[in-house]
Tab-separated table of C-alpha atoms and ligand atoms in Angstrom:
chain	number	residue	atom	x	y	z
U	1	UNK	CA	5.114	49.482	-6.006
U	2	UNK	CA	7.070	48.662	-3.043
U	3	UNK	CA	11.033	48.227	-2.398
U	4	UNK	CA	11.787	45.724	-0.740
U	5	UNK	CA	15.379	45.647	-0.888
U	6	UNK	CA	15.777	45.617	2.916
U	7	UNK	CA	13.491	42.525	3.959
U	8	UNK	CA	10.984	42.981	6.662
U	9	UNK	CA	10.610	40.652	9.919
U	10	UNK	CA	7.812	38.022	8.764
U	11	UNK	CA	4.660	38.045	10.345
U	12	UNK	CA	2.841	35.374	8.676
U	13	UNK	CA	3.125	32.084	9.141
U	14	UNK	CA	0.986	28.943	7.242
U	15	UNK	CA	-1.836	30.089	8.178
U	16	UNK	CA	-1.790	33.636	8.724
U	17	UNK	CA	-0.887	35.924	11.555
U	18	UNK	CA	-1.219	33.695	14.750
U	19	UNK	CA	-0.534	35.233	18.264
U	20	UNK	CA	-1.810	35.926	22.004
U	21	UNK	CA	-4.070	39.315	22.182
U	22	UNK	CA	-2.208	41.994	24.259
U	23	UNK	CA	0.968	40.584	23.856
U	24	UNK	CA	1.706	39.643	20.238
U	25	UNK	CA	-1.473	40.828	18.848
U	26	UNK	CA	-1.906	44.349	20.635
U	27	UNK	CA	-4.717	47.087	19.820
U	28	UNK	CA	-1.049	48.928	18.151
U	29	UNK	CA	-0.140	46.144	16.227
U	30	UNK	CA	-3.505	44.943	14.550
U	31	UNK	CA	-3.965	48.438	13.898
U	32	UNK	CA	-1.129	48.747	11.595
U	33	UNK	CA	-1.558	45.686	10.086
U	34	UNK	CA	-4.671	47.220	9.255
U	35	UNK	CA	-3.193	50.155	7.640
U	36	UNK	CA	-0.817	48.025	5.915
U	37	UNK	CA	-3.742	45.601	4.559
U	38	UNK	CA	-5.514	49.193	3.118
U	39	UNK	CA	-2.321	50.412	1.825
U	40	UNK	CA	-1.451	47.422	0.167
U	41	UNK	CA	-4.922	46.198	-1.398
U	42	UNK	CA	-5.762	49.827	-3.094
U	43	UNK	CA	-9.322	48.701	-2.835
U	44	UNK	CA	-12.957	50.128	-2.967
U	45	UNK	CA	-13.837	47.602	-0.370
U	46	UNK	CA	-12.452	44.596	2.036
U	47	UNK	CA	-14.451	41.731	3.275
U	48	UNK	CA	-14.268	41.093	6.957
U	49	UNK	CA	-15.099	38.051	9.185
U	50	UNK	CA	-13.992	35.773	12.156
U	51	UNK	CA	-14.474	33.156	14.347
U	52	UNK	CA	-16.538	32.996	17.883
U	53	UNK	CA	-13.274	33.740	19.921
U	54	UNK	CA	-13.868	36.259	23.041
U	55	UNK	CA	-11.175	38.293	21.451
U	56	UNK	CA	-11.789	38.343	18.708
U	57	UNK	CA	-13.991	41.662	18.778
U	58	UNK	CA	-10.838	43.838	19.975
U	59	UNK	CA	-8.635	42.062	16.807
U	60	UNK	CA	-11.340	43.682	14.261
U	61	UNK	CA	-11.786	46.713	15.924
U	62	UNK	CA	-8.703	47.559	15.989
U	63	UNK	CA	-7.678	45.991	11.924
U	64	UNK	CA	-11.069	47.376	10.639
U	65	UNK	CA	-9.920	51.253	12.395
U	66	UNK	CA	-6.605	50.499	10.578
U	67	UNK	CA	-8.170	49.315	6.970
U	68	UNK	CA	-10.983	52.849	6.908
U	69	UNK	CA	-7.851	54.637	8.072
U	70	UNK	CA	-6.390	54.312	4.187
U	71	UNK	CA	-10.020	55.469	2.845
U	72	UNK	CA	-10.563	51.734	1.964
U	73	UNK	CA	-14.371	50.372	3.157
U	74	UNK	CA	-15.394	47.144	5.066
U	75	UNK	CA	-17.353	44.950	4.189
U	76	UNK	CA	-19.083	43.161	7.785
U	77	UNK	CA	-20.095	39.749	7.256
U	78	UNK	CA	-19.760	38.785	11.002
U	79	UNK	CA	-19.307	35.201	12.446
U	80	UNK	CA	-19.252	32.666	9.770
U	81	UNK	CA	-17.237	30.016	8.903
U	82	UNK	CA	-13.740	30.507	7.084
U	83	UNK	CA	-14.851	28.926	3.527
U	84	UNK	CA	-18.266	31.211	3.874
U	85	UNK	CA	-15.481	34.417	4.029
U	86	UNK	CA	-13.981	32.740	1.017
U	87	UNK	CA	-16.446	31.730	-1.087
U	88	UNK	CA	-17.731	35.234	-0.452
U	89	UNK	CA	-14.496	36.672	-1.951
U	90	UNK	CA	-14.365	34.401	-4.825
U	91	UNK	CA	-17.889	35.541	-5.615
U	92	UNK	CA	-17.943	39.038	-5.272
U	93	UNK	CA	-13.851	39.420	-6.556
U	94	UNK	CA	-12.872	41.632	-3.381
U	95	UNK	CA	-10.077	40.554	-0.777
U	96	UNK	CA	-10.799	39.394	2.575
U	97	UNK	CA	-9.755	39.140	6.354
U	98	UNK	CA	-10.585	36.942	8.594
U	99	UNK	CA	-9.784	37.123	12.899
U	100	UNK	CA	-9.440	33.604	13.594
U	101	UNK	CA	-7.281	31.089	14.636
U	102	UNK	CA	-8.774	27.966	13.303
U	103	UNK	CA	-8.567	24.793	16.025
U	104	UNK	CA	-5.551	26.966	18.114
U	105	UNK	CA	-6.730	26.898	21.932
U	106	UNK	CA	-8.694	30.124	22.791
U	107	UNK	CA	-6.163	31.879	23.961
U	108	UNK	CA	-4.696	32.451	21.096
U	109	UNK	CA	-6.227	34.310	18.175
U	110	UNK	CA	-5.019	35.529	14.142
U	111	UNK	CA	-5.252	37.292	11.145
U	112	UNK	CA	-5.771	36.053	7.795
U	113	UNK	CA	-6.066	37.656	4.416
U	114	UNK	CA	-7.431	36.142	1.351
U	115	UNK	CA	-7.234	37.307	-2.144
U	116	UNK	CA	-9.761	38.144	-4.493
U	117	UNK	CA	-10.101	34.528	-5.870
U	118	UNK	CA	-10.876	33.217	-2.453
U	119	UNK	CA	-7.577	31.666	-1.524
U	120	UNK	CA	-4.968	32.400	0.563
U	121	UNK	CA	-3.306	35.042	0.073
U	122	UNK	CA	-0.152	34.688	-1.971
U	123	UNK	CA	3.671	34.791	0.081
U	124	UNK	CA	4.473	37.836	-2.162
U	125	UNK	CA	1.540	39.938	-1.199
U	126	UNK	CA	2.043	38.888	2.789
U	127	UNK	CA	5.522	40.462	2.283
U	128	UNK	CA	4.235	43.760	0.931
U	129	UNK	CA	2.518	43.819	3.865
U	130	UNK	CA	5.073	43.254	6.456
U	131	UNK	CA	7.303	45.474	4.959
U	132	UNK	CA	4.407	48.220	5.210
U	133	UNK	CA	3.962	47.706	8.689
U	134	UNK	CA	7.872	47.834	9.606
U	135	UNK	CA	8.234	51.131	7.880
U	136	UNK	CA	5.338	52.508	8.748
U	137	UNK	CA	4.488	54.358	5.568
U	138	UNK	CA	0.758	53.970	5.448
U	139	UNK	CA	-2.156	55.469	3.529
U	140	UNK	CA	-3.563	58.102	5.122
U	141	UNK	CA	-7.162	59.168	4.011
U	142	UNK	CA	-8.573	62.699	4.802
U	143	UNK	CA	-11.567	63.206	6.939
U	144	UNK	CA	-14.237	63.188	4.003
U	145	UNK	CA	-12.935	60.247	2.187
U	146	UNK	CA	-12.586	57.911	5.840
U	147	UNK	CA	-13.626	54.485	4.712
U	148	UNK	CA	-17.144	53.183	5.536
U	149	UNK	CA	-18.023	50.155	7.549
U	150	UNK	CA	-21.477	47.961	5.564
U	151	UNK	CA	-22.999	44.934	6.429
U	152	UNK	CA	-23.477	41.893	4.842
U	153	UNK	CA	-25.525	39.344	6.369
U	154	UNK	CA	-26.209	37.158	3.619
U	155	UNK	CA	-23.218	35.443	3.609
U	156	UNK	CA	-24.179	32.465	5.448
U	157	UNK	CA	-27.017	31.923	3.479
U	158	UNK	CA	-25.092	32.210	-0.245
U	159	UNK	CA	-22.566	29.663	1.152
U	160	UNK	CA	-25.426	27.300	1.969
U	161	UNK	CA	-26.723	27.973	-1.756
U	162	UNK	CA	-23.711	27.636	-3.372
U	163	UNK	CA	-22.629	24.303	-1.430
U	164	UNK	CA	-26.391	22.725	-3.062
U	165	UNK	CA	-25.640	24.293	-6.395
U	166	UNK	CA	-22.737	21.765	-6.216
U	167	UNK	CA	-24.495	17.877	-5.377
U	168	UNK	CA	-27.894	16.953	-6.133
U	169	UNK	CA	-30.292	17.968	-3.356
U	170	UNK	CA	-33.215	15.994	-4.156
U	171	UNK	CA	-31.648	13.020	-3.642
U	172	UNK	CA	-30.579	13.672	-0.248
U	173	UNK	CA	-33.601	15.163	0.437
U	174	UNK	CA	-35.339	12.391	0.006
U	175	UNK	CA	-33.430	9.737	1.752
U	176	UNK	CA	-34.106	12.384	5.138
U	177	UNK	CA	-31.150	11.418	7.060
U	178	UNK	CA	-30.629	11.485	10.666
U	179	UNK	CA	-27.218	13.563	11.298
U	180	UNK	CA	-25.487	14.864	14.571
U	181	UNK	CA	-23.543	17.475	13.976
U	182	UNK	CA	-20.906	18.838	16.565
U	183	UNK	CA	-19.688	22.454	15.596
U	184	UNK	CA	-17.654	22.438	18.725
U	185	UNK	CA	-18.580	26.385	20.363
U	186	UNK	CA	-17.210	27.371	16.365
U	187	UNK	CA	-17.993	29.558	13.728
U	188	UNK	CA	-20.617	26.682	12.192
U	189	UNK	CA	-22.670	27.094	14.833
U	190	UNK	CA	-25.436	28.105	12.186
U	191	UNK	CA	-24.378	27.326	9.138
U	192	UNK	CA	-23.952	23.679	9.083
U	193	UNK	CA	-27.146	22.693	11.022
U	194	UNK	CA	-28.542	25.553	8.396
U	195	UNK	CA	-27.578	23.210	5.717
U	196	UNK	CA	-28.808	19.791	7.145
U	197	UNK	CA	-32.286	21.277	7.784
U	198	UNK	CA	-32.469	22.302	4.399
U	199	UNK	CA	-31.491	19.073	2.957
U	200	UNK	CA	-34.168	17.903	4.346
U	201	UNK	CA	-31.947	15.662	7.323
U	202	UNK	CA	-33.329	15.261	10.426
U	203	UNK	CA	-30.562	17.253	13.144
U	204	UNK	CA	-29.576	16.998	15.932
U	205	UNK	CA	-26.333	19.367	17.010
U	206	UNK	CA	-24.044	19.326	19.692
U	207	UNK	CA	-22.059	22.666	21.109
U	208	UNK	CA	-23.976	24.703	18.840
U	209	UNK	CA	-23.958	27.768	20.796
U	210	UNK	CA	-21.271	30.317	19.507
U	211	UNK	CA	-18.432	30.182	22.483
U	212	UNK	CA	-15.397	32.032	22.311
U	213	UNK	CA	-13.448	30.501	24.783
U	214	UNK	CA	-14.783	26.672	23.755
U	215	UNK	CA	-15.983	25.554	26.790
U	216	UNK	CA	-17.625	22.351	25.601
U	217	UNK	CA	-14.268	20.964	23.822
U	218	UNK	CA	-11.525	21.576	22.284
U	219	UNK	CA	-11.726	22.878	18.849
U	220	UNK	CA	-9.339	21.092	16.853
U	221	UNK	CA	-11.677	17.889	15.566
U	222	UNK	CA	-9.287	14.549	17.092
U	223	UNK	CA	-11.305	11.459	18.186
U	224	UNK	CA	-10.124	11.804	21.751
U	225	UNK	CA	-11.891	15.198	21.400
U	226	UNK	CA	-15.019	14.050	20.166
U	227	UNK	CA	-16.433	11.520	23.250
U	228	UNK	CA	-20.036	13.205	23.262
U	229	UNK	CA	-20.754	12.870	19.055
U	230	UNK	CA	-19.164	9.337	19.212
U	231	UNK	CA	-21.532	8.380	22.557
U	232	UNK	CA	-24.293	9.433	20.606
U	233	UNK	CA	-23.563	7.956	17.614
U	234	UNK	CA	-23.117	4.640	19.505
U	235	UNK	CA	-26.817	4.511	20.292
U	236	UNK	CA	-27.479	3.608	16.586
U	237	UNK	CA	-30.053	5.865	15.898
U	238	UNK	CA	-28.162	8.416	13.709
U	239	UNK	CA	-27.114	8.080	9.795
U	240	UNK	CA	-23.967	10.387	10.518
U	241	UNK	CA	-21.908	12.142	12.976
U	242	UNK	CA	-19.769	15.313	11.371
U	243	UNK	CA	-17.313	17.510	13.423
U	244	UNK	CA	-15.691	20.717	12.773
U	245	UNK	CA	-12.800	22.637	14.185
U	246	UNK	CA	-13.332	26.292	15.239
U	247	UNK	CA	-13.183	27.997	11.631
U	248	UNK	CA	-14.911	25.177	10.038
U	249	UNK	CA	-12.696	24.290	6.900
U	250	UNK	CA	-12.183	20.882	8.465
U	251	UNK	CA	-14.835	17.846	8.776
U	252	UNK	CA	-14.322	14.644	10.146
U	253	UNK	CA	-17.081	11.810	10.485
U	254	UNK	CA	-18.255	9.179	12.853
U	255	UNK	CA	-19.773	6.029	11.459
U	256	UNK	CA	-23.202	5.168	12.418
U	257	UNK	CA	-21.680	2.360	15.001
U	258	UNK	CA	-19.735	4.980	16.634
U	259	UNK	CA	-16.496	4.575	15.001
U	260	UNK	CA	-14.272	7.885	13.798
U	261	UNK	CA	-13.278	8.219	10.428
U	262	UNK	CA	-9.982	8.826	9.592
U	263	UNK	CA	-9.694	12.072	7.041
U	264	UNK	CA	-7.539	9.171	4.928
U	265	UNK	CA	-10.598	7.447	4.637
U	266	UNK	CA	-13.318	9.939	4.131
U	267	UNK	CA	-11.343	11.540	1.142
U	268	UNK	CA	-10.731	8.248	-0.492
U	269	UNK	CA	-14.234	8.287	-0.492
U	270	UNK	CA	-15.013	11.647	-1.808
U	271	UNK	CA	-12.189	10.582	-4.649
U	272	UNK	CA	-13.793	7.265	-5.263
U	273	UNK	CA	-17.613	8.749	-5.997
U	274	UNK	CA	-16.357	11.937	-7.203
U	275	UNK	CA	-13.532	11.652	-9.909
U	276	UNK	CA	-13.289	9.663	-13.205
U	277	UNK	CA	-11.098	9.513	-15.999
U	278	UNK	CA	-8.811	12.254	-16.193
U	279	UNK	CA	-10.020	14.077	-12.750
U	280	UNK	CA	-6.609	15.724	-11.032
U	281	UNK	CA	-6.385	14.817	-7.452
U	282	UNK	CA	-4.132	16.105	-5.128
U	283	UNK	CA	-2.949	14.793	-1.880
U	284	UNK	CA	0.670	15.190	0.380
U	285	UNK	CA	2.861	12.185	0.291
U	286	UNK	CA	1.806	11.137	4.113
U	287	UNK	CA	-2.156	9.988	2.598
U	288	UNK	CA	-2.527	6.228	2.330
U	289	UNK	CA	-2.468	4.308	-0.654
U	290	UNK	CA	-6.218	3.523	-0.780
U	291	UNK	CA	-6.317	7.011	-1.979
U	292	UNK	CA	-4.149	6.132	-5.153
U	293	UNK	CA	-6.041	2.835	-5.520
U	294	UNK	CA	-8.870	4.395	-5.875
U	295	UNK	CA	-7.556	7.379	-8.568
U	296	UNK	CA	-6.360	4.196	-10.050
U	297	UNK	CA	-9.691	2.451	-10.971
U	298	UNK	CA	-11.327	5.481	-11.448
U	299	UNK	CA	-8.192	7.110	-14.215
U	300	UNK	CA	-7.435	9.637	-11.927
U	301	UNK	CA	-4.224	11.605	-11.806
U	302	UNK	CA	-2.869	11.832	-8.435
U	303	UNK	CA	-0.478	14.439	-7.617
U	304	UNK	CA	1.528	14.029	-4.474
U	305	UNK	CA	2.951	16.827	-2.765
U	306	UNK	CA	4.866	17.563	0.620
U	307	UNK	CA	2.800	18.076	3.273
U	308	UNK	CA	0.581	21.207	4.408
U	309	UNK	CA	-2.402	22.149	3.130
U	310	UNK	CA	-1.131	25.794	1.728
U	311	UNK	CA	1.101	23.008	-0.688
U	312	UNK	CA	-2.259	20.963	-0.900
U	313	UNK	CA	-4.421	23.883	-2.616
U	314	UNK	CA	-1.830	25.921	-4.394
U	315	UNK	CA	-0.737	22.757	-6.442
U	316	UNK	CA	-4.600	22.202	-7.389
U	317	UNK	CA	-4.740	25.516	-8.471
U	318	UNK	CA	-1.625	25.312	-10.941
U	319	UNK	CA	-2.954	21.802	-11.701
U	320	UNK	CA	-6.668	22.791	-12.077
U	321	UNK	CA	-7.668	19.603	-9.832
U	322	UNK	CA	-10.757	18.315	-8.738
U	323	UNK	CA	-10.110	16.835	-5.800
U	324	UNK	CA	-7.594	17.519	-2.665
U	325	UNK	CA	-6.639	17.162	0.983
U	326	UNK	CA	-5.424	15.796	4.051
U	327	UNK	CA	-5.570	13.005	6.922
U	328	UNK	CA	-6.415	15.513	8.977
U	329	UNK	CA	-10.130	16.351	7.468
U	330	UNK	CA	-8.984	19.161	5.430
U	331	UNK	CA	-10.844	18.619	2.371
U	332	UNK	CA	-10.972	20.718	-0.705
U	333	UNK	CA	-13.503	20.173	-3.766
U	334	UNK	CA	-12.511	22.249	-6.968
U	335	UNK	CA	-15.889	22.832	-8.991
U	336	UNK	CA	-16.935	24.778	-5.104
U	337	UNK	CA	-13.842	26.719	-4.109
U	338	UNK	CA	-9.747	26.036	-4.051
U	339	UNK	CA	-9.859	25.980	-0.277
U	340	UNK	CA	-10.326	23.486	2.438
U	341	UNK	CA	-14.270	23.951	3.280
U	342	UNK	CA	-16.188	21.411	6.306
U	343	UNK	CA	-19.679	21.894	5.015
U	344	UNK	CA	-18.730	20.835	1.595
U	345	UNK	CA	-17.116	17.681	2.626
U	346	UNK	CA	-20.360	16.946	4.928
U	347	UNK	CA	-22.185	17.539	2.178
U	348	UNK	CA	-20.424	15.830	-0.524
U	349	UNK	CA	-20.904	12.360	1.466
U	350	UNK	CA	-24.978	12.835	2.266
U	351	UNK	CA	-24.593	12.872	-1.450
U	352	UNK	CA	-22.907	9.739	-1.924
U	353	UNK	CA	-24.540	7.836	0.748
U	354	UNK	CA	-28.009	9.497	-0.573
U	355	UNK	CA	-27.096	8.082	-4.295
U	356	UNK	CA	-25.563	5.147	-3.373
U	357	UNK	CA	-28.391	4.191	-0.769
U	358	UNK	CA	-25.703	2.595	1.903
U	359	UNK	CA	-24.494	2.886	5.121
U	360	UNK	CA	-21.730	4.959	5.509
U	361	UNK	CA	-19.826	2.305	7.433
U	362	UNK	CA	-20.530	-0.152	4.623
U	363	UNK	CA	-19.337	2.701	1.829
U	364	UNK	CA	-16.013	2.765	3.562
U	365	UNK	CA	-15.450	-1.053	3.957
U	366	UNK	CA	-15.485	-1.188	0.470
U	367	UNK	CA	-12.434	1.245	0.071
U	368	UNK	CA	-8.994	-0.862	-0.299
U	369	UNK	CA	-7.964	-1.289	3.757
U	370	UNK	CA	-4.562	0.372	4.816
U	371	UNK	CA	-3.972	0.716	8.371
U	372	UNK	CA	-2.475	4.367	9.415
U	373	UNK	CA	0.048	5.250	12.170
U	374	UNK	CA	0.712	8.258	13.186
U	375	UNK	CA	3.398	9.303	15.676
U	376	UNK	CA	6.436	12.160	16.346
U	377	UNK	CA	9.860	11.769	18.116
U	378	UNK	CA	12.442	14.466	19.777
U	379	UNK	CA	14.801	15.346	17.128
U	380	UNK	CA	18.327	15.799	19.177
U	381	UNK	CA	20.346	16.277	16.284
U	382	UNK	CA	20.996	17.486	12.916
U	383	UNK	CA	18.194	16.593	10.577
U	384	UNK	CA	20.961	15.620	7.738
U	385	UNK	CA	22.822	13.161	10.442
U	386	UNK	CA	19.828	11.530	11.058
U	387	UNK	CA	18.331	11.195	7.558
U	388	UNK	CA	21.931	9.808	6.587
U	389	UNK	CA	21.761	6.943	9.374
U	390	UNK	CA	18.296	6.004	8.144
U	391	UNK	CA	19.579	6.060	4.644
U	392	UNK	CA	22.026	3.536	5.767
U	393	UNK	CA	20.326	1.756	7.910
U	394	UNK	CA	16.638	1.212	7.155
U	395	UNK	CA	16.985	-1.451	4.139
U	396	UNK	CA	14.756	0.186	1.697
U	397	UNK	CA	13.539	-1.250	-1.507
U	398	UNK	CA	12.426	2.428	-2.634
U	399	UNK	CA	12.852	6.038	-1.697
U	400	UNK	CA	10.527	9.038	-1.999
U	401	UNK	CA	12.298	12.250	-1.481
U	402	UNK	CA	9.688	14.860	-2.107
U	403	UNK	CA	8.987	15.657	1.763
U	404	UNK	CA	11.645	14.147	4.009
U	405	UNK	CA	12.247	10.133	3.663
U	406	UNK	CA	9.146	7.790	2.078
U	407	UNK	CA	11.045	4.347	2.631
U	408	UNK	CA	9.329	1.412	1.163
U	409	UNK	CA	9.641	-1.390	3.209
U	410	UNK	CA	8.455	-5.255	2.517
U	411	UNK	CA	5.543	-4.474	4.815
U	412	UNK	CA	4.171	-1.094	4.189
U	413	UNK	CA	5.900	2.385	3.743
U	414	UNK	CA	7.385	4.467	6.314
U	415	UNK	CA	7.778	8.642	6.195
U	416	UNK	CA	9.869	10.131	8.814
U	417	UNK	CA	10.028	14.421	8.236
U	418	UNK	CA	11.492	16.777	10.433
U	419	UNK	CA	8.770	19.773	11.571
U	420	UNK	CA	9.198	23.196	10.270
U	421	UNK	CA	7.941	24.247	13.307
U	422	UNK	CA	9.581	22.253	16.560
U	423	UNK	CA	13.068	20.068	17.219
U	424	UNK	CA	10.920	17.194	15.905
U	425	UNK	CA	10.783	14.403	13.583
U	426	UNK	CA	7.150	13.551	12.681
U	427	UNK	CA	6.728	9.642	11.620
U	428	UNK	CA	3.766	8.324	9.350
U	429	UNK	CA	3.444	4.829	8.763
U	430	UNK	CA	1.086	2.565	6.444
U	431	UNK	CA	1.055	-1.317	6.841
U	432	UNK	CA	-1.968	-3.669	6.044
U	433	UNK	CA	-2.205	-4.813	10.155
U	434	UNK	CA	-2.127	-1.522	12.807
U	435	UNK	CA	0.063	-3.409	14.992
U	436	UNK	CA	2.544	-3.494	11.536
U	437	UNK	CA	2.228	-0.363	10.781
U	438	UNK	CA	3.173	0.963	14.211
U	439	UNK	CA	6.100	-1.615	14.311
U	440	UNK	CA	7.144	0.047	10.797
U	441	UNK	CA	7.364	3.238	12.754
U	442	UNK	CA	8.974	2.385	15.728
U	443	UNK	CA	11.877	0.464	13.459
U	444	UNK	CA	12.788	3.825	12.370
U	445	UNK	CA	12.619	5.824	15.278
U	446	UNK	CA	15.054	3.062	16.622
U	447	UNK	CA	17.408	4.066	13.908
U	448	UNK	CA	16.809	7.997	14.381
U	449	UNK	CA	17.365	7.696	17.985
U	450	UNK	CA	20.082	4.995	18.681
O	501	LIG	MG1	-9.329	25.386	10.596
């Protein structure tokens, strides 16, 4: 058991170690977070993975020579998607790193560690390991009992078994849809289009090929990213259009008119077809409302949270939910896996489309319409100044304090949060007209920043 009465400097952040190779993340440094990951664990066994990131090859080397260091083994299961890591873990009951650094640009790379449920690890378990690495006082095994490197390269392939386990893949089967899928020079380079074929759609993929430095786009899933799925789409000759980021545990869609999806949107629709009385759903308070509509009709239970999706899936845990995730396309299904997983969401809605035999774009008319605005603003003050002269100022019929400010307004519902991460003040704003809703927001950024 560790003391850790003297606290160590953190190295984790949301979403795991994040950093630029050779200067944050140096051969030195991965190493001993590699012997601090084996002396922590005390484990037969760790399973490894990552992302198609040039750099990613030096980041293992150098965590995997750390981890056999301690005597503890590794587990290969090479370039896969960040669920298919997870999901392996959850399966099998070992722990798990991943090199990856999701949508980040591809200069940057990280270091993630999962536990032996599949989810993140938890904050007490990242501390044991920065405190390892700060005092240095490793495991160190003895020539005959090194740890051993395996492979496992049926990883992919028990992901794609255990996402079909979960819908019905006759039905999809049989309604042989025509998808594009763009997995953006990412780690679902093979899996996803693995998945279509064998539901029987009819594929065609864009950026396919594994590409470290993601020369095709960039990796984080935004419509202004995504001009080559939407063009294609436009030619109204596809069903769907998905998009991943670079791990693949986000999935946004493109109508089959061209139009993006907004995450909003796409989970509402996953919660309409999905839940029913009693289902738990889980969502931070910036989703729209045609989420809790929806829970409504159905006798959901929606849980509201503050935003991130660590908050998202931790609270589904405690909460054993069905249901969770973000705006951004972070979608998490609990009878698969509590984590945020892109080829479950894609294949969630061939599901529903398959069962419901409609168009997508005709599936998400019939959701209740909010219109979403999204925007940020310098913060050049105190946050506790500013949230006091919105207080004041804003006229609010109703408050929601759980992340920041929810104001109710006559017209729609603004939330104005400062970032844990920059001087910023992010704004989300819901009315039933997108010029509204954007008015909504700018009201209060007029009050933050007289
Ligand atoms: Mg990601």
């Amino acid at each position: 058991m560790i003391n850790k009465d003297q606290k160590a400097r953190r190295l984790f952040g949301t979403n795991g170690i994040r950093g630029v190779p050779n200067e944050d993340l140096t051969p030195e440094f991965c190493a001993s977070v590699g012997k601090a990951i084996g002396t922590v664990f005390q484990t037969k066994n760790i399973a490894m993975g990552r992302d198609t990131r040039v750099s990613g090859e030096m980041i293992w080397s150098a965590v995997e020579a750390g981890i056999l260091s301690t005597g503890v083994g590794v587990t290969d299961l090479g370039i896969l998607p960040t669920p298919a890591i997870q999901y392996y873990c959850k399966v099998h009951g070992v722990y798990g790193v991943i090199i990856t650094a999701s949508h980040n640009p591809p200069k940057f790379n990280g270091i993630k560690c999962i536990d032996k449920d599949g989810t993140e690890l938890r904050r007490e378990n990242e501390e044991d390991i920065e405190f390892t690495v700060e005092h240095g006082e490793f495991k160190k095994a003895e020539g005959k009992n090194m740890g051993q490197r395996t492979f496992y390269p049926a990883a992919v392939e028990d992901y794609i078994e255990g996402i079909k386990r979960i819908i019905t893949p006759e039905n999809v089967k049989k309604a042989a849809f025509k998808v594009v899928v763009d997995t953006g020079n990412g780690a679902s380079f093979r899996s996803s289009p693995e998945l279509l074929t064998g539901l029987n759609c009819r594929v065609v993929t864009l950026n396919a090929n594994p590409d470290g430095n993601f020369t095709s786009r960039n990796s984080e899933p935004k419509p202004e990213n995504l001009g080559e799925l939407i063009s294609l789409m436009k030619t109204g000759k596809f069903d769907l259009g998905v998009a991943h980021d670079g791990d693949a545990d986000r999935c946004v869609f493109v109508d089959e008119n061209g139009n993006f999806v907004d995450g909003d949107r796409s989970l509402a629709l996953i919660v309409k077809y999905f839940t029913s009385r009693g289902s738990k759903v889980v969502t931070p308070v910036s989703s729209s409302d045609a989420i809790e509509e929806v829970c409504n009709k159905n006798g959901a239970v929606l849980v509201k949270t503050k935003v991130g999706a660590p908050i998202v899936s931790r609270t589904m845990i405690k909460e054993k939910a069905l249901v969770g995730g973000e705006e951004n396309g972070g979608i998490i299904y609990g009878r698969h896996q509590y984590c945020r997983d892109g080829a479950m969401a894609m294949a969630l809605v061939l599901d529903l489309m398959a069962r419901e035999k409609k168009k997508i774009s005709v599936l998400l008319d019939e959701l209740p319409k909010y219109s979403m605005y999204k925007t940020s603003t310098e913060l050049n003050e105190d946050w506790n100044e500013v949230r006091k002269r919105i207080l004041n100022k804003a006229g609010a019929e109703e408050i929601d304090f759980t992340d920041g400010l929810k104001l109710y307004l006559r017209e729609g519902w603004v939330l104005a949060r400062p970032s844990g991460t920059e001087p910023i003040m992010r704004v989300f704003a819901q009315a039933k007209t997108d010029a509204k809703a954007k008015e909504l927001a700018d009201f209060i950024i007029g009050i933050a920043s007289p």
